[in-house]
């Protein structure tokens, strides 16, 4: 998805862990060729930091010797990359066609109401972030929501609370 | 151990069969470990089954095997007992004890876990008697629900890698291409381009560096054919890519796979490692001078990356924007080298064609569309799942005989094929035999195989709006008609569905549809208006009911466009 994303600026009180950069450096040094590997590197960086703040993007750019704008161009193109920190748990609601026709829009509205946030936002306590995703391939269980990696299928509107309460 | 010759491969297969014939296992419990069933706790079920087996000390007689998707996802988790062919549905972990005690030990079938036919309320014991499977012909998904996808030896036992063996030892590049051409196989990714011809074009390009890419981006939301194939039979795809690599002269294959499919990624990864360990990938495969290896690249959530030129850009680590064609990837693709891009399901058809011959394959299906097609049946249908039928099967057979009809006794309204690029098909066209050309003829398309069934509760304007929102979000922004056109169309649809639209909006929407269709750069924009055009064609009344400045007489039967602007739909 190519929704405009805000250009991320790292909060000053949000220090990025030094070990993260060391791990990332090790990863980059160990790949056979960095030609064409930008997306892989970004996947790894997101795995380490949880998101891709400006400093991480610039770090990668310098490391690969390419302009920062090239890195940001790729990051902003792909919906899988987040430039903002995510909550402790990510709730993803499938908005694929199969889930949509079985009422996924009601589920996501219910979640938005309950959590008091919109898609791609994070709750005040930092516990949850909400995402709408495309088909995760479990269409037989539509409508489907994911909390982190756990799939919940055939979700009914009144079960939503029960599910998120498990993670509180 | 390396499998360094065809004899060695055959020997392993023989040994594997011998071992199975000689051991004391009398019953096999096959349990689905596809994404759908895993989500309903099939992993835990498996664990408890093994636990109970241990407690009952019958581990020498039964074996639990986890397999790929059986296709009957609606009824998951699925469990099947061989050789009895008994099929249990919606099995939960606490049923494990009953299954072992009653079925395995006492030989009594557990009645309450059998599938209940919704029309007759009869419980059906055997898989072969289930209407869901009766009309199917499982070719591309032949191994799904049959073998353990994480065990290369099981694949070898089921004729695995023998097609590759045959190709490398008996066939030339030309004869492989010829065989595929004669089979009439067409690309299953949506376009329907003849696969043999694509291979030939790539082979005939100059230079020694060529690539073969497997398109596993499966962007159509609501479709899961490719995921199931990769999860259930990863070696089938690997073998086919090696065959394709040999035919076109490529030594490197790339699988471009969506990051949203973690299970498929991990199965594919372990299959590649196993194949490498056995020397079925790497240098001098089966003792010949053919070298071939595969790596995979992860997508990052962009629908347009399913388009082949965008996919290649994404493989190169760039923004996944499409390029103007020509040059086609077959001429200038990955890093400028000739590249052949094929869909997962296309590849899955290759080994059977090589083994059983093009004559056999071309005897299946219709004249212009040979073979079978896998569909992901979803929406308001009783049996949601994965079905594979010979081309030429009618939509009615798929929806009513295999799919079991509409949920909760509602009325069928339409079926959407081809995802965001396709259109709706109504009752009157349900008897059309499915093939590439017929579906285009009735205003939809084959697409990659998503089939969403809609019933009388669904608003078609809403569906059109849903798809337009999808393409608007997914438009990469490279060309103006698609970037801005889809947004304007979406806005108009929002206005109309809120009951605020006027006749002028309808006319503008129609005009925009044709403009975007005719002037976009890639297939995404060129097909984005299809859902609007086709819903307008078949459900004109629904649009009119929402328009405020028109007093529209609702006519009998399907509606026709008699707009004030002279654009014909
Ligand atoms: C917008 C768009 C999305 C596409 N998405 C896919 C996809 O998800 N999977 C796929 O195999 N082909 C997809 N295609 C088709 C590919 O461009 C290409 O034709 C196909 O991978 C070729 O393989 P085949 O000849 O085996 O079908 C898409 C095309 C367009 C225009
Ligand atoms: S549409 Fe939701 S999982 Fe496929």
Tab-separated table of C-alpha atoms in Angstrom, chain B residues 154 432-433 440:
chain	number	residue	atom	x	y	z
B	154	UNK	CA	7.957	-38.767	1.302
B	432	UNK	CA	-20.747	-21.178	-18.734
B	433	UNK	CA	-17.939	-23.728	-18.854
B	440	UNK	CA	-13.489	-12.873	-20.577
